[in-house]
Coordinates of C-alpha atoms and ligand atoms in Angstrom, one line a residue:
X17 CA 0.0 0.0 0.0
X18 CA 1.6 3.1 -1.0
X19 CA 0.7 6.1 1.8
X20 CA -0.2 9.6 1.5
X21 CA 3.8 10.7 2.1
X22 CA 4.9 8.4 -0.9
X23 CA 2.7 10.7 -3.1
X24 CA 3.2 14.2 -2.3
X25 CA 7.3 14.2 -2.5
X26 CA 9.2 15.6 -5.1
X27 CA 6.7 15.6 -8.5
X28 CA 9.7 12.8 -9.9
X29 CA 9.2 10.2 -7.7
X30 CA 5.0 10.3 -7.6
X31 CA 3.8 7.6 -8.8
X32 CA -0.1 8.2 -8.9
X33 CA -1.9 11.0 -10.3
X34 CA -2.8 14.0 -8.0
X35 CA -6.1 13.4 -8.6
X36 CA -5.6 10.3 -6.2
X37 CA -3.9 12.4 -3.5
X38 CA -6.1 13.0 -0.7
X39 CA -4.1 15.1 2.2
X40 CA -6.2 13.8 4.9
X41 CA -6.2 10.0 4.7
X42 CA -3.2 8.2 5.9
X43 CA -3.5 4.9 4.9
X44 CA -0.9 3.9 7.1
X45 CA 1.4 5.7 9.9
X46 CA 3.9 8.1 8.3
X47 CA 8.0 7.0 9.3
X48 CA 10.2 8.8 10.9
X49 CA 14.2 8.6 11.8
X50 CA 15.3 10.0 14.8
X51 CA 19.2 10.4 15.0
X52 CA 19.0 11.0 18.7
X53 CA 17.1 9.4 21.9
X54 CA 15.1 12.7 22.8
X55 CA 12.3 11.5 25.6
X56 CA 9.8 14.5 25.4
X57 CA 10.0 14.5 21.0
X58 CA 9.8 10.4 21.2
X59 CA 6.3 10.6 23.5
X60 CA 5.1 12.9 21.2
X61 CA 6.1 11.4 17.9
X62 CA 5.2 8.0 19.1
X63 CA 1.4 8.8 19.1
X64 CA 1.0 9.0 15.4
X65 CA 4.5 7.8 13.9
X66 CA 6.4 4.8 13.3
X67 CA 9.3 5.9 15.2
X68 CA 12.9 4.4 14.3
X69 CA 15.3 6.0 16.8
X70 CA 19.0 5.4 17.1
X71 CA 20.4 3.8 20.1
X72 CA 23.5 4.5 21.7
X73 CA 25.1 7.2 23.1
X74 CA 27.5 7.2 19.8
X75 CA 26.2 9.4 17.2
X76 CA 25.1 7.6 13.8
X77 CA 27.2 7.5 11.0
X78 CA 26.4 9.5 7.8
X79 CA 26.2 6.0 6.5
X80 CA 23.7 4.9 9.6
X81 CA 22.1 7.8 8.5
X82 CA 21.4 7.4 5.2
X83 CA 20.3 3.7 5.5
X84 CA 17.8 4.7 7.9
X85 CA 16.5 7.8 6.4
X86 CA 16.2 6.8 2.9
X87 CA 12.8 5.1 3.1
X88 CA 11.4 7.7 5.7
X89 CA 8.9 10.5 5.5
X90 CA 10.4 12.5 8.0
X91 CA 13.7 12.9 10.1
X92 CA 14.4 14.7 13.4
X93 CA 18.5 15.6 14.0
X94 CA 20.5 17.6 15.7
X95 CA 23.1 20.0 15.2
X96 CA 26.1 17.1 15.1
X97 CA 24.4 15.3 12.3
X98 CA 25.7 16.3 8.8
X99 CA 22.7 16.5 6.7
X100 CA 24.3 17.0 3.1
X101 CA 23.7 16.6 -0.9
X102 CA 24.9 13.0 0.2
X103 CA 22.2 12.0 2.5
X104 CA 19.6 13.9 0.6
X105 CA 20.1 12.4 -2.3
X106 CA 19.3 8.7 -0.8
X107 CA 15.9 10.0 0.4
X108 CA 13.1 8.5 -1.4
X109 CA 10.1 10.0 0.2
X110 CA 11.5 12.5 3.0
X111 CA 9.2 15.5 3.3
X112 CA 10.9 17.5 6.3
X113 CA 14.0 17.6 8.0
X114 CA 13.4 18.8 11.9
X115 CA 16.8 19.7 13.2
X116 CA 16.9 20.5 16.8
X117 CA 18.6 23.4 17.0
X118 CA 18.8 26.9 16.3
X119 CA 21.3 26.7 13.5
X120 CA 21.1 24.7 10.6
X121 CA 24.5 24.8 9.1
X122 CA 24.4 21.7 9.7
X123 CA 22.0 20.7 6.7
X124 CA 22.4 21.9 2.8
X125 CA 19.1 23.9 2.6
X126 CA 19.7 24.5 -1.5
X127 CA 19.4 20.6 -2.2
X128 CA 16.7 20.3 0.5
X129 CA 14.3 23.0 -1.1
X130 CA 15.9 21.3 -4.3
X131 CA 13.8 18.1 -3.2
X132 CA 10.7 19.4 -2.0
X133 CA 11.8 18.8 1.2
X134 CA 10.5 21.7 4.1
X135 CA 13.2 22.1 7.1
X136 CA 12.6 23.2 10.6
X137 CA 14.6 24.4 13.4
X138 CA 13.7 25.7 17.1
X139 CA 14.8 29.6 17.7
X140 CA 12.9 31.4 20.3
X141 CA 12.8 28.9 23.0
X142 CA 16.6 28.9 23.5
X143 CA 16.9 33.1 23.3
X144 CA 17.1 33.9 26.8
X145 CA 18.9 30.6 28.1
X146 CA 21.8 30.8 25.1
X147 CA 22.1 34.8 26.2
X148 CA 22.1 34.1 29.5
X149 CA 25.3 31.3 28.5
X150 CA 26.8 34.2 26.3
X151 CA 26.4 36.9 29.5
X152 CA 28.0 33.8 31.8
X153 CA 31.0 33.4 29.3
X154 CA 31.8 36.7 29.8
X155 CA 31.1 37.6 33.6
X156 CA 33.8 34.2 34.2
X157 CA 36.3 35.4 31.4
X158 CA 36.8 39.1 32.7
X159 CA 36.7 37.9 36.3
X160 CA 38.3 34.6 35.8
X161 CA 36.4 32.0 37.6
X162 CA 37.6 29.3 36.0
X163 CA 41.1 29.9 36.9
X164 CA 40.0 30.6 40.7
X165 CA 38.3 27.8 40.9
X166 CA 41.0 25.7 39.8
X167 CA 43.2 27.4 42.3
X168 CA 41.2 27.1 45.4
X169 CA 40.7 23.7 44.5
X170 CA 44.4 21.9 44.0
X171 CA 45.3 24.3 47.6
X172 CA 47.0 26.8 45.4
X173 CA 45.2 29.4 47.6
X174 CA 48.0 29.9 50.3
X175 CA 48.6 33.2 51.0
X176 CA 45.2 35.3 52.9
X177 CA 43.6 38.5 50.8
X178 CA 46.3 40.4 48.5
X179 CA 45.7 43.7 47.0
X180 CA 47.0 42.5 43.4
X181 CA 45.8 38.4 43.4
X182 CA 43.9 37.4 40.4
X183 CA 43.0 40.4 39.3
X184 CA 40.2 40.6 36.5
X185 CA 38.8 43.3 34.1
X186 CA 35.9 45.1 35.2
X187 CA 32.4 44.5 33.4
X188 CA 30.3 47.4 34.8
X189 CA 30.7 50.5 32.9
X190 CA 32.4 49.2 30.1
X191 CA 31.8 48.6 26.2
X192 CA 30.2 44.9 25.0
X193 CA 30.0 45.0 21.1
X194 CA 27.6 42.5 20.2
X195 CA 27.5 41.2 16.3
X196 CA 24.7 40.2 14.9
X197 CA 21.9 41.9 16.9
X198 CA 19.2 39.3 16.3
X199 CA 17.3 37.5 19.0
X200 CA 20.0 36.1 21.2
X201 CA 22.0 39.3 20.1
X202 CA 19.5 41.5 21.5
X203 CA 18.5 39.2 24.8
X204 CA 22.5 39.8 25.5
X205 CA 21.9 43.7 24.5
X206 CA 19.4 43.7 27.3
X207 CA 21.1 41.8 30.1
X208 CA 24.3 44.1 29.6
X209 CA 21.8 47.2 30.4
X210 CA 21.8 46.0 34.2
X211 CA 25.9 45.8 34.3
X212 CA 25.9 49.6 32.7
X213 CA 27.5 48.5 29.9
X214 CA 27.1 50.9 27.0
X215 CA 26.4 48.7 23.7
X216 CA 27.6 49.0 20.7
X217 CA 26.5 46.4 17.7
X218 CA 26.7 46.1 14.0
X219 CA 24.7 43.6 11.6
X220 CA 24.1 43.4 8.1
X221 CA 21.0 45.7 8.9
X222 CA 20.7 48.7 10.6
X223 CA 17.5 49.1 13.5
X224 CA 14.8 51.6 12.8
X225 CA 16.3 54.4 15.3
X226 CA 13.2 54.0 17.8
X227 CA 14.6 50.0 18.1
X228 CA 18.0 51.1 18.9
X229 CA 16.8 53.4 21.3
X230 CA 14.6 50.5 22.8
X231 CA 17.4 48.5 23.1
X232 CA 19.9 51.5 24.1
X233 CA 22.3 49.9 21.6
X234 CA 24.3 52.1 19.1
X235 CA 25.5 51.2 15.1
X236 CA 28.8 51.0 14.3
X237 CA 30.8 49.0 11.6
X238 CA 32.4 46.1 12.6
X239 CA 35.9 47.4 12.6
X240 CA 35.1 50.3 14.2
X241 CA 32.8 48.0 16.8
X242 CA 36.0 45.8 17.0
X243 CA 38.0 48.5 17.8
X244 CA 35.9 50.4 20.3
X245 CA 34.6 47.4 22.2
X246 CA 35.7 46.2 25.7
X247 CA 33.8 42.6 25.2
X248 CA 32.6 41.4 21.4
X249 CA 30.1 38.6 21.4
X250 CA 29.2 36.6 18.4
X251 CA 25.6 36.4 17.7
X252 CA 25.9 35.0 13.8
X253 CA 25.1 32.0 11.9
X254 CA 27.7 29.9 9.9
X255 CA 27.3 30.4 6.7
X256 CA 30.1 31.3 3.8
X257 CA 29.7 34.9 4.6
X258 CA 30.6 34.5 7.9
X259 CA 33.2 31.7 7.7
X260 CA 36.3 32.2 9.9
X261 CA 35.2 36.9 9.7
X262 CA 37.3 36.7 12.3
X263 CA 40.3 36.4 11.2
X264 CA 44.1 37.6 12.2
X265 CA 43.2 40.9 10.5
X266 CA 40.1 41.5 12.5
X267 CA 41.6 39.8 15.9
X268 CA 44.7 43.1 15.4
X269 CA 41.3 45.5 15.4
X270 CA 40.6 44.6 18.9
X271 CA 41.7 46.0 22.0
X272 CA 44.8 44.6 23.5
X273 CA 42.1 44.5 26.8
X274 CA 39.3 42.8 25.1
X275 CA 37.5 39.8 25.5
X276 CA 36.2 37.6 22.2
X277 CA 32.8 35.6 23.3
X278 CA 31.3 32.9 21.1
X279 CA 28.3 31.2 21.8
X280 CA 27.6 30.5 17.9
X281 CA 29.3 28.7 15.7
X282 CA 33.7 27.5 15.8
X283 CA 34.0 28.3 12.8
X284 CA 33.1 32.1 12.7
X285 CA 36.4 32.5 14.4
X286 CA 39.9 31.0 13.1
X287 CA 40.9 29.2 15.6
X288 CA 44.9 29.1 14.6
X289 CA 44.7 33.3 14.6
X290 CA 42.7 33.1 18.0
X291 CA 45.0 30.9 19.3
X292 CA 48.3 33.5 18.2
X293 CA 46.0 36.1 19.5
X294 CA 45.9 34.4 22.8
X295 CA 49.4 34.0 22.9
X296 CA 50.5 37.2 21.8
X297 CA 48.3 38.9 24.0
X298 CA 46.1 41.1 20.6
X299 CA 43.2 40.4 23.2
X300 CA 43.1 39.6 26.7
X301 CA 40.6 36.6 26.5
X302 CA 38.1 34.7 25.6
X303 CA 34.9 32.4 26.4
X304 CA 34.3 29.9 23.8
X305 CA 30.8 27.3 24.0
X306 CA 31.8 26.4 20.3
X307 CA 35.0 25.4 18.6
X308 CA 35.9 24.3 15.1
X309 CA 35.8 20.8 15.5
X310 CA 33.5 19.6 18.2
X311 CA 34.4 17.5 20.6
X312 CA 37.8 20.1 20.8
X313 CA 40.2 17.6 19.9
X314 CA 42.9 16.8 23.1
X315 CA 45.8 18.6 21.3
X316 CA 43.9 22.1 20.5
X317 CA 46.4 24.6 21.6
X318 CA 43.1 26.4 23.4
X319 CA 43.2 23.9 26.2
X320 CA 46.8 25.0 27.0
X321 CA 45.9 28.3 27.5
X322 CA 44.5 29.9 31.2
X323 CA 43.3 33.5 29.6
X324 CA 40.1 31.5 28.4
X325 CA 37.5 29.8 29.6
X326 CA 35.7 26.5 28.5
X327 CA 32.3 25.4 27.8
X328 CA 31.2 22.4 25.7
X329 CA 28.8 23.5 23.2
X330 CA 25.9 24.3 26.0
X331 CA 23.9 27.8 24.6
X332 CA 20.7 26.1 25.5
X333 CA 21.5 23.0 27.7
X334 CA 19.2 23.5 30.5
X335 CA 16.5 21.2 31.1
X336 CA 13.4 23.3 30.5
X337 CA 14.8 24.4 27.1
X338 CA 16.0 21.6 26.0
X339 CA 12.4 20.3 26.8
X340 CA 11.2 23.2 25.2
X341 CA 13.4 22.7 22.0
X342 CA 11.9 19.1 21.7
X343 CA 8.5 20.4 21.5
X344 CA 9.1 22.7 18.9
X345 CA 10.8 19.9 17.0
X346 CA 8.6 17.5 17.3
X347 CA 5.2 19.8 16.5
X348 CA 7.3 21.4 13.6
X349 CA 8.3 18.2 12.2
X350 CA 4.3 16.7 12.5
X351 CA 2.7 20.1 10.9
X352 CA 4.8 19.2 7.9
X353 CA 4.0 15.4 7.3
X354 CA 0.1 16.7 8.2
X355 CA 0.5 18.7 5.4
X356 CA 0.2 21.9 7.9
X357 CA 3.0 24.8 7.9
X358 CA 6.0 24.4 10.7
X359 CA 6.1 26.6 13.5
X360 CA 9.5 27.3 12.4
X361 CA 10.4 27.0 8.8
X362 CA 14.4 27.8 7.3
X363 CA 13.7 29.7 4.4
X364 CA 16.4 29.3 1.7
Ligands
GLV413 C1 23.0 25.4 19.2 O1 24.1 25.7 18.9 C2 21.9 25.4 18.3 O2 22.1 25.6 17.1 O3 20.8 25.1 18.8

């Protein structure tokens, strides 16, 4: 029996006439691959799907993947999951692609739309808990936590209160230039209002005046931004535009008493430049949640280095967003196969 999802994929593989297509009969439950064990997307996928989920704490293989996806109607991944020209290709009847995640680098949109084939992702819900990771990075950077920590820890900590031990940069009253004033961007725009920061940003648009006002945040162009700021933090997605911007060139803009934040994507920033920026003191420090290759792989030079600080790809790792997130993945990946728009669609 062929289902309603075997007839309204790409026009070259139907095999009946549209005239046979009707939207709201399934003749049988619709398929879905799930790269990941997510509980809260699994009960709610469960009810109307015929779930295949991977096991294991290992992620799948791009060839797991494809042998598992090629014959489904729908697939629900995550940010580690290389959704490419490859795997799309394979697909015989895939209708949507639900990442969960905000970013979607992770998946080649042009061949998806190519196919027929809607993808959804899950902003909003992580805003506040991805600004609030960004605003972390930064208070533990300039006042260097980690390192404290660390200290107190291994009994380090021998001599009582000194006037000059572990000194840090102060946050209040100084400049945070935040890149790409979207919603994370601007969630970290407003947090940085209580600290009496002033904020400067830049972004490929300009606010309406009565916005920047809203958010007290004023325009500038990145290298001016870059050389003006105190703290930058990177609110961008990967794409080829934004592929390693900062570079050596822009890392020399910075203040020799700045601190680089990135709670987007590794590969924004060139990690061998941040690295000699690190060491040559260009900047002072940075807090880094991503990296270019992810897990950081044991000889990165960045885990040698005590003016940064650490964090394993957690924006939005707290349980209520991360419950939130699988919601939003689950109900945009079921609008799709129910022939319903997505809550959130990535428009190529
Ligand atoms: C995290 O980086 C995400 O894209 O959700």
């Amino acid at each position: 029996m062929v289902n309603e999802f075997d007839l309204n994929h790409n026009t070259d593989r139907i095999k009946l006439k549209k005239s046979e297509v009707n939207p709201c009969i399934y003749l049988k439950k619709p398929s879905v691959y799930m790269t990941r064990y997510i509980p809260k997307a699994v009960e709610i996928l469960s009810a109307s799907c015929d779930l295949t989920v991977h096991k294991g704490r290992a992620f799948p293989s791009k060839k797991d993947i494809i042998k598992n996806v090629s014959n489904k109607d729908g697939l629900l991944c995550s940010l580690s999951d290389v959704i490419d020209n490859e795997v799309i290709v394979a697909t015989k009847k895939l209708r949507v692609i639900s990442s969960y995640s905000v970013g979607y680098d992770h998946i080649d949109i042009d061949t998806a739309t190519r196919y027929g084939i809607c993808v959804t992702y899950t902003p909003e819900v992580l805003t506040e808990t991805t600004a609030d990771l960004a605003f972390t990075l930064l208070l533990t950077t300039a006042r260097r936590i980690t390192e404290a920590d660390v200290l107190v820890r291994s009994g380090q900590w021998r001599s009582g209160w000194k006037y000059d031990f572990m000194l840090g940069s102060d946050i209040n009253g100084k400049t945070l230039g935040i890149i790409g004033l979207g919603r994370i961007g601007s969630a970290v725009a407003k947090r940085s209002n209580g600290f009496k920061m002033r904020v400067l940003y830049h972004d490929r648009n300009r606010l309406p005046i009565e916005k920047e006002d809203e958010l007290a945040v004023e325009y500038r162009s990145l290298e001016d931004l870059l050389k003006e700021s105190d703290f930058v933090s990177i609110h961008l997605p990967l794409n080829n535009d934004t592929f390693h911007l900062f570079n050596e060139q822009k890392l020399k803009l910075m203040k020799p008493t700045s601190y680089l934040i990135n709670t987007a994507r590794g590969s924004i920033i060139d990690e061998k430049a941040l690295i000699r920026a690190l060491k040559q003191k260009w900047i002072a420090g940075a807090g880094l949640d991503v990296f270019e290759t992810e897990p950081i792989s044991r000889n990165n030079l960045l885990l040698k280095m005590n003016n940064i600080v650490l964090a394993p790809h957690v924006g939005s790792s707290t349980t209520e967003t991360r419950e939130k997130m699988a919601e939003v993945a689950a109900m945009n990946l079921l609008n799709v196969l129910n022939g319903k728009k997505p809550l959130y669609e990535v428009k190529s």
